[in-house]
Coordinates of C-alpha atoms and ligand atoms in Angstrom, one line a residue:
X245 CA 70.8 91.5 81.2
X246 CA 70.1 88.4 83.1
X247 CA 73.2 86.7 84.2
X248 CA 75.8 89.2 85.5
X249 CA 79.3 88.1 86.4
X250 CA 81.0 90.4 88.9
X251 CA 84.7 89.6 89.3
X252 CA 86.4 90.7 92.6
X253 CA 83.1 91.0 94.3
X254 CA 84.5 90.1 97.7
X255 CA 86.9 93.1 97.7
X256 CA 86.2 96.6 98.7
X257 CA 84.4 98.2 95.7
X258 CA 83.2 94.9 94.3
X259 CA 81.2 94.1 97.5
X260 CA 79.4 97.5 97.3
X261 CA 78.6 96.8 93.6
X262 CA 77.4 93.3 94.4
X263 CA 75.2 94.6 97.2
X264 CA 73.7 97.3 95.1
X265 CA 72.9 95.0 92.2
X266 CA 71.6 92.1 94.3
X267 CA 69.1 94.5 96.0
X268 CA 68.2 96.7 93.1
X269 CA 67.8 94.0 90.5
X270 CA 65.9 90.9 91.9
X271 CA 65.5 89.6 88.3
X272 CA 69.2 89.5 87.6
X273 CA 71.3 86.6 88.7
X274 CA 74.5 88.0 90.2
X275 CA 77.5 85.6 90.1
X276 CA 80.4 86.8 92.1
X277 CA 83.8 85.3 91.0
X278 CA 86.6 85.9 93.5
X279 CA 89.9 84.2 94.3
X280 CA 89.7 85.4 97.9
X281 CA 93.2 86.7 98.0
X282 CA 94.3 88.6 101.2
X283 CA 92.0 91.4 99.9
X284 CA 88.9 89.3 99.4
X285 CA 86.6 88.8 102.4
X286 CA 83.2 87.1 102.4
X287 CA 82.3 89.0 105.6
X288 CA 82.0 92.0 103.3
X289 CA 78.9 90.3 101.7
X290 CA 77.3 88.6 104.8
X291 CA 74.1 90.6 104.4
X292 CA 73.4 89.4 100.9
X293 CA 74.9 85.9 100.8
X294 CA 71.5 84.2 101.3
X295 CA 69.7 86.2 98.7
X296 CA 68.2 84.0 96.0
X297 CA 69.6 86.0 93.1
X298 CA 73.2 85.8 94.4
X299 CA 75.8 83.1 93.9
X300 CA 79.4 83.0 95.0
X301 CA 82.1 81.1 93.1
X302 CA 85.6 80.9 94.3
X303 CA 88.1 81.0 91.4
X304 CA 91.0 82.7 89.6
X305 CA 90.4 85.0 86.6
X306 CA 93.7 83.6 85.2
X307 CA 92.2 80.1 85.0
X308 CA 90.9 80.2 81.4
X309 CA 89.3 76.7 81.4
X310 CA 87.5 77.5 84.7
X311 CA 86.2 80.7 83.1
X312 CA 85.0 78.9 80.0
X313 CA 82.9 76.5 82.1
X314 CA 81.7 79.3 84.4
X315 CA 80.4 81.3 81.3
X316 CA 78.7 78.1 80.0
X317 CA 77.2 77.1 83.4
X318 CA 75.6 80.4 84.1
X319 CA 75.2 81.6 80.5
X320 CA 76.9 84.9 81.4
X321 CA 75.7 87.8 79.3
X322 CA 77.3 90.7 81.2
X323 CA 80.7 91.1 82.9
X324 CA 81.5 93.7 85.5
X325 CA 85.2 93.2 86.0
X326 CA 86.7 94.5 89.2
X327 CA 89.1 91.7 90.2
X328 CA 92.6 93.0 90.5
X329 CA 95.7 93.4 92.6
X330 CA 95.0 97.0 93.7
X331 CA 97.7 98.3 96.1
X332 CA 100.4 100.5 94.6
X333 CA 102.9 99.7 97.4
X334 CA 102.5 96.0 96.9
X335 CA 103.1 96.4 93.2
X336 CA 106.5 98.0 93.9
X337 CA 107.5 94.9 95.8
X338 CA 105.9 92.2 93.6
X339 CA 105.1 93.5 90.1
X340 CA 104.8 90.0 88.6
X341 CA 101.6 89.2 90.6
X342 CA 100.1 92.5 89.2
X343 CA 101.0 91.6 85.6
X344 CA 99.6 88.1 86.1
X345 CA 96.2 89.1 87.6
X346 CA 95.6 92.5 86.1
X347 CA 96.9 91.8 82.6
X348 CA 96.7 88.1 82.0
X349 CA 93.6 87.7 84.1
X350 CA 91.8 90.4 82.2
X351 CA 92.9 88.9 78.9
X352 CA 91.6 85.4 79.9
X353 CA 88.3 87.0 80.9
X354 CA 88.0 88.9 77.6
X355 CA 88.8 85.7 75.6
X356 CA 86.3 83.6 77.6
X357 CA 83.6 86.3 77.1
X358 CA 84.4 86.5 73.4
X359 CA 84.3 82.8 72.8
X360 CA 81.1 82.3 74.8
X361 CA 79.2 85.2 73.2
X362 CA 80.4 84.6 69.6
X363 CA 79.0 81.0 69.9
X364 CA 75.7 82.1 71.5
X365 CA 72.5 82.4 69.5
X366 CA 72.3 86.2 69.7
X367 CA 76.1 86.8 69.2
X368 CA 77.1 90.0 70.8
X369 CA 73.5 91.3 71.0
X370 CA 72.5 92.1 74.5
X371 CA 76.0 91.5 75.8
X372 CA 78.3 93.8 77.7
X373 CA 81.9 93.7 79.1
X374 CA 82.5 96.5 81.6
X375 CA 86.0 97.0 82.8
X376 CA 86.6 99.0 86.0
X377 CA 89.8 100.9 85.9
X378 CA 91.7 103.7 87.6
X379 CA 92.7 107.3 87.1
X380 CA 96.3 106.3 87.8
X381 CA 96.7 105.2 84.1
X382 CA 96.9 108.9 83.2
X383 CA 100.1 109.4 85.3
X384 CA 100.4 112.5 87.5
X385 CA 99.4 116.2 87.3
X386 CA 101.5 119.2 88.4
X387 CA 100.8 121.1 91.6
X388 CA 100.5 124.6 90.2
X389 CA 98.5 126.0 93.1
X390 CA 100.1 124.3 96.1
X391 CA 99.2 127.0 98.7
X392 CA 95.8 127.9 97.4
X393 CA 92.4 126.3 97.9
X394 CA 91.6 123.2 95.9
X395 CA 91.8 122.5 93.0
X396 CA 95.5 122.4 93.3
X397 CA 96.2 122.9 89.6
X398 CA 94.6 124.0 86.4
X399 CA 94.8 120.6 84.7
X400 CA 92.5 117.6 85.1
X401 CA 92.5 114.1 83.7
X402 CA 89.9 113.8 80.9
X403 CA 89.0 110.8 78.8
X404 CA 91.4 112.2 76.1
X405 CA 94.4 112.5 78.4
X406 CA 97.2 110.2 77.0
X407 CA 98.1 107.2 79.1
X408 CA 101.4 107.7 81.2
X409 CA 101.4 105.2 84.1
X410 CA 104.3 105.3 86.5
X411 CA 103.8 102.4 89.0
X412 CA 103.7 98.7 88.2
X413 CA 100.1 98.8 89.4
X414 CA 99.1 101.6 87.1
X415 CA 101.1 100.0 84.2
X416 CA 99.2 96.8 84.7
X417 CA 95.9 98.6 84.7
X418 CA 96.8 100.6 81.7
X419 CA 97.7 97.4 79.9
X420 CA 94.4 95.8 80.8
X421 CA 92.5 98.9 79.5
X422 CA 94.4 98.6 76.2
X423 CA 93.4 94.9 75.9
X424 CA 89.8 95.7 76.5
X425 CA 89.9 98.4 73.8
X426 CA 91.7 96.0 71.5
X427 CA 89.0 93.4 71.9
X428 CA 86.4 96.1 71.1
X429 CA 88.2 97.4 68.1
X430 CA 89.4 94.0 66.7
X431 CA 86.5 91.6 67.5
X432 CA 83.7 94.0 68.1
X433 CA 83.3 92.9 71.8
X434 CA 80.8 95.3 73.3
X435 CA 83.0 96.8 75.9
X436 CA 83.0 99.9 78.1
X437 CA 85.6 101.2 80.5
X438 CA 85.6 103.6 83.5
X439 CA 88.6 105.2 85.2
X440 CA 87.9 106.3 88.8
X441 CA 89.7 108.3 91.4
X442 CA 90.4 107.2 95.0
X443 CA 87.5 105.5 96.8
X444 CA 86.9 105.5 100.5
X445 CA 84.2 104.0 102.7
X446 CA 83.4 100.8 104.7
X447 CA 85.1 97.4 103.9
X448 CA 88.4 98.8 102.5
X449 CA 91.4 96.7 103.4
X450 CA 93.5 98.6 106.0
X451 CA 96.6 98.8 103.8
X452 CA 95.1 101.8 102.1
X453 CA 95.5 105.3 103.6
X454 CA 92.1 106.0 105.2
X455 CA 91.3 102.7 107.0
X456 CA 95.0 102.2 107.9
X457 CA 95.1 105.6 109.6
X458 CA 91.7 105.3 111.3
X459 CA 92.9 102.0 112.8
X460 CA 96.3 103.4 113.8
X461 CA 94.8 106.5 115.5
X462 CA 92.4 104.3 117.4
X463 CA 95.3 102.0 118.5
X464 CA 97.7 104.9 119.1
X465 CA 100.2 103.7 116.5
X466 CA 102.4 106.0 114.3
X467 CA 100.8 107.4 111.2
X468 CA 103.4 106.9 108.4
X469 CA 103.0 109.9 106.0
X470 CA 105.0 109.4 102.8
X471 CA 107.3 112.3 101.9
X472 CA 106.0 115.6 103.1
X473 CA 102.3 114.7 102.8
X474 CA 102.0 117.1 99.9
X475 CA 100.6 114.6 97.4
X476 CA 97.0 115.3 96.2
X477 CA 94.2 112.7 95.6
X478 CA 90.6 113.1 94.5
X479 CA 88.4 111.2 96.9
X480 CA 85.0 109.6 96.1
X481 CA 82.6 107.7 98.5
X482 CA 82.5 104.1 97.4
X483 CA 78.7 104.0 97.2
X484 CA 78.8 106.9 94.7
X485 CA 81.3 104.9 92.6
X486 CA 78.9 101.9 92.7
X487 CA 76.1 104.1 91.5
X488 CA 78.2 105.4 88.7
X489 CA 79.0 101.8 87.7
X490 CA 75.3 100.9 87.7
X491 CA 74.7 103.9 85.5
X492 CA 77.5 103.3 83.0
X493 CA 76.7 99.5 82.8
X494 CA 73.1 100.3 81.8
X495 CA 73.4 103.5 79.8
X496 CA 77.1 104.1 78.9
X497 CA 77.9 104.0 75.2
X498 CA 79.7 100.9 73.9
X499 CA 83.4 101.5 73.1
X500 CA 83.5 104.6 75.3
X501 CA 85.5 105.5 78.4
X502 CA 84.0 107.4 81.3
X503 CA 86.0 109.2 84.0
X504 CA 84.5 109.0 87.5
X505 CA 85.7 111.4 90.3
X506 CA 84.6 113.4 93.2
X507 CA 85.7 117.0 92.3
X508 CA 87.2 116.6 95.8
X509 CA 90.9 117.1 96.0
X510 CA 92.8 116.8 99.2
X511 CA 96.5 117.1 100.1
X512 CA 97.3 113.9 102.1
X513 CA 98.4 115.9 105.2
X514 CA 95.2 117.9 105.3
X515 CA 93.1 114.8 104.9
X516 CA 95.1 113.1 107.7
X517 CA 94.3 116.1 110.0
X518 CA 90.6 115.6 109.2
X519 CA 90.9 111.9 110.1
X520 CA 92.7 112.7 113.4
X521 CA 90.1 115.3 114.3
X522 CA 87.2 113.0 113.5
X523 CA 88.5 109.9 115.3
X524 CA 89.5 111.9 118.4
X525 CA 86.1 113.6 118.6
X526 CA 84.2 110.3 118.1
X527 CA 86.3 108.5 120.7
X528 CA 85.9 111.3 123.2
X529 CA 89.5 112.5 123.1
X530 CA 90.4 116.2 123.4
X531 CA 91.1 118.1 120.1
X532 CA 94.7 117.5 118.9
X533 CA 95.2 114.5 121.1
X534 CA 96.5 112.3 118.2
X535 CA 98.4 114.9 116.1
X536 CA 101.7 113.6 117.7
X537 CA 101.2 110.3 115.9
X538 CA 102.0 111.8 112.5
X539 CA 105.4 110.4 111.4
X540 CA 107.0 111.5 108.2
X541 CA 108.6 108.5 106.5
X542 CA 110.6 107.9 103.2
X543 CA 108.4 108.7 100.2
X544 CA 106.8 106.0 98.0
X545 CA 109.1 105.3 95.0
X546 CA 107.7 107.1 91.9
X547 CA 105.0 108.7 94.1
X548 CA 102.5 110.4 91.8
X549 CA 102.1 114.1 92.8
X550 CA 98.5 114.9 92.0
X551 CA 95.4 113.1 90.6
X552 CA 92.4 115.1 89.6
X553 CA 89.5 113.8 87.5
X554 CA 87.2 115.7 85.3
X555 CA 84.0 113.7 85.3
X556 CA 81.9 116.2 83.3
X557 CA 81.3 113.7 80.5
X558 CA 79.6 111.4 82.9
X559 CA 77.5 114.3 84.3
X560 CA 76.6 115.5 80.8
X561 CA 75.8 112.2 79.2
X562 CA 74.4 110.1 82.0
X563 CA 73.5 112.7 84.6
X564 CA 75.7 111.1 87.3
X565 CA 77.4 113.2 90.1
X566 CA 78.6 112.4 93.6
X567 CA 75.7 112.5 96.0
X568 CA 77.6 112.7 99.3
X569 CA 79.5 115.7 100.7
X570 CA 83.0 114.7 101.8
X571 CA 82.5 115.8 105.4
X572 CA 79.5 113.4 105.7
X573 CA 81.3 110.6 103.9
X574 CA 84.3 110.8 106.2
X575 CA 82.1 111.0 109.3
X576 CA 80.2 107.9 108.1
X577 CA 83.4 106.1 107.3
X578 CA 85.2 106.8 110.6
X579 CA 82.0 105.7 112.5
X580 CA 81.8 102.5 110.5
X581 CA 85.4 101.5 111.3
X582 CA 85.0 102.4 114.9
X583 CA 81.7 100.5 115.2
X584 CA 83.1 97.4 113.3
X585 CA 86.2 96.7 115.3
X586 CA 85.6 92.9 115.0
X587 CA 85.8 93.2 111.2
X588 CA 89.0 95.1 111.5
X589 CA 90.5 92.7 114.0
X590 CA 89.6 89.8 111.8
X591 CA 91.2 91.3 108.8
X592 CA 94.4 92.5 110.5
X593 CA 94.9 89.2 112.3
X594 CA 94.6 87.2 109.0
X595 CA 92.0 84.9 110.7
X596 CA 89.6 85.1 107.7
X597 CA 92.3 83.8 105.4
X598 CA 92.9 80.7 107.6
X599 CA 89.1 80.2 107.7
X600 CA 89.0 80.1 103.8
X601 CA 91.9 77.7 103.7
X602 CA 89.9 75.3 105.9
X603 CA 86.7 75.9 104.1
X604 CA 88.1 75.2 100.6
X605 CA 90.6 72.5 101.5
X606 CA 90.4 69.8 98.9
X607 CA 88.1 71.6 96.5
Ligands
NAD210 P1 90.5 95.1 96.4 O1 91.9 94.8 96.5 O2 89.8 95.6 97.7 O3 89.7 93.9 95.9 C1 90.1 93.1 94.8 C2 89.3 91.8 94.8 O4 89.8 91.0 93.6 C3 89.5 90.9 96.0 O5 88.3 90.4 96.5 C4 90.4 89.8 95.5 O6 90.2 88.6 96.2 C5 90.0 89.7 94.1 N1 91.1 89.1 93.2 C6 92.4 89.4 93.2 N2 93.0 88.6 92.3 C7 92.1 87.8 91.8 C8 92.1 86.8 90.8 N3 93.3 86.4 90.2 N4 91.0 86.1 90.4 C9 89.8 86.5 91.1 N5 89.7 87.4 92.0 C10 90.8 88.1 92.3 O7 90.3 96.2 95.3 P2 89.3 97.4 95.2 O8 89.9 98.6 95.8 O9 88.0 97.0 95.5 O10 89.4 97.7 93.6 C11 88.5 97.0 92.7 C12 88.8 97.4 91.3 O11 88.6 98.8 91.2 C13 90.3 97.2 90.8 O12 90.2 96.8 89.5 C14 90.9 98.5 91.0 O13 92.0 98.6 90.1 C15 89.8 99.5 90.6 N6 89.8 100.8 91.3 C16 90.0 100.9 92.6 C17 90.0 102.2 93.2 C18 90.2 102.4 94.7 O14 90.3 103.5 95.1 N7 90.2 101.4 95.5 C19 89.9 103.3 92.4 C20 89.7 103.2 91.0 C21 89.7 101.9 90.5
DAU211 O1 93.5 106.8 92.2 C1 92.8 105.5 92.3 C2 93.7 104.5 93.1 O2 93.6 104.9 94.4 C3 93.3 103.1 92.9 O3 93.5 102.7 91.5 C4 94.1 102.2 93.8 O4 93.7 100.8 93.7 C5 94.0 102.7 95.2 O5 94.8 101.9 96.1 C6 94.3 104.1 95.3 O6 95.8 104.3 95.1 P1 96.6 105.3 96.1 O7 98.0 104.9 96.0 O8 96.3 106.7 95.7 O9 96.0 105.0 97.5 P2 96.6 104.8 98.9 O10 95.5 104.7 99.9 O11 97.6 103.7 99.0 O12 97.4 106.1 99.2 C7 96.8 107.4 99.2 C8 97.8 108.5 99.3 O13 98.3 108.4 100.7 C9 99.0 108.3 98.4 O14 99.5 109.6 98.1 C10 100.1 107.6 99.3 C11 99.7 108.1 100.7 N1 100.0 107.2 101.8 C12 99.5 105.9 101.7 C13 99.7 105.0 102.7 C14 99.1 103.6 102.6 C15 100.8 107.6 102.9 O15 101.2 108.8 103.0 N2 101.0 106.7 103.9 C16 100.5 105.4 103.8 O16 100.8 104.6 104.8

């Protein structure tokens, strides 16, 4: 590997992957291609932007001609594909944007990689297309032990679980996974896929549960809990996901899928109580101070009840497992958002989007 294209590197997970790769692999050239949608923010990468092995390119993965010239210009041999529309609630309001970016964008990227690599001297030798996907493609699991300790059911998603997506977001990600597999099976493209559970940590856009609620608690705004707060998610610290991606990129078997998860199930309402306790403590408020902000609201349409990942294949084959205890991860995360109020204010005010409009005007 020499020239790695990371797509979506200005987003939440992509910025952690870009940072890890730029620092760990000084001999690789890391090309970050990102459209800078509302979710992309170059401030997430401020600490690596001047590194000699890092390049940023603003562009759309749906622009096939631009992809062709990018592959040629940098002689890309490896793709780590994270660019996507990623928020379930937005997909319910605007499914077309999700189909465009997640399905057609992935297809354009696959085709650009295929054409560039098939025409290169070594063909597919030494090439790799790594597609980052989600556990939501598997649908939802039942809650068979709702009042017990986690895990909240006997079933888990494994790599053999049939696809059954419910939201427009997960349908678009499932479709992109199928196209990646089709390119592997039809053309021999050296592809690998991973499906991960819910990530949390610094630089997550505050439309997602954890950063949204930390910010609302701090600003004494209501905390909109969907339904009864009984839905279960499996949470993984984002740097552990980035480490898993590094591991699979280098050692995962071509044509395989790997599930990545934290073995860390939480009912939303229990997680929200932990967030409240942590923010109150770190801001010097008495215990229970912000519990009254909890507001039960209409449930998300088609809200998946429970996600739970079995990532034992990754443990057994590649010896990866989460490194961080959840308590420590949440403490770190809450502290980061409290200490980086300027980042949060910039993102919630939309100031960074106006800045990009100015910066890229006319290009
Ligand atoms: P994000 O929304 O924070 O970032 C997405 C990035 O993609 C942004 O920088 C955005 O500007 C860019 N982008 C969007 N459309 C683009 C386009 N057409 N062309 C180029 N760039 C474009 O998302 P995230 O949470 O970091 O998720 C990254 C990937 O990981 C996604 O593919 C998502 O499906 C997957 N994933 C996310 C989670 C999670 O918990 N967040 C879990 C499992 C898998
Ligand atoms: O499982 C992996 C997926 O996790 C990723 O593929 C997605 O990109 C990522 O956004 C995430 O999806 P979720 O829908 O699970 O994440 P979100 O943070 O939006 O919601 C987490 C849970 O909290 C979910 O059950 C809905 C609930 N929720 C969310 C918000 C934003 C609320 O109750 N209130 C809220 O305001």
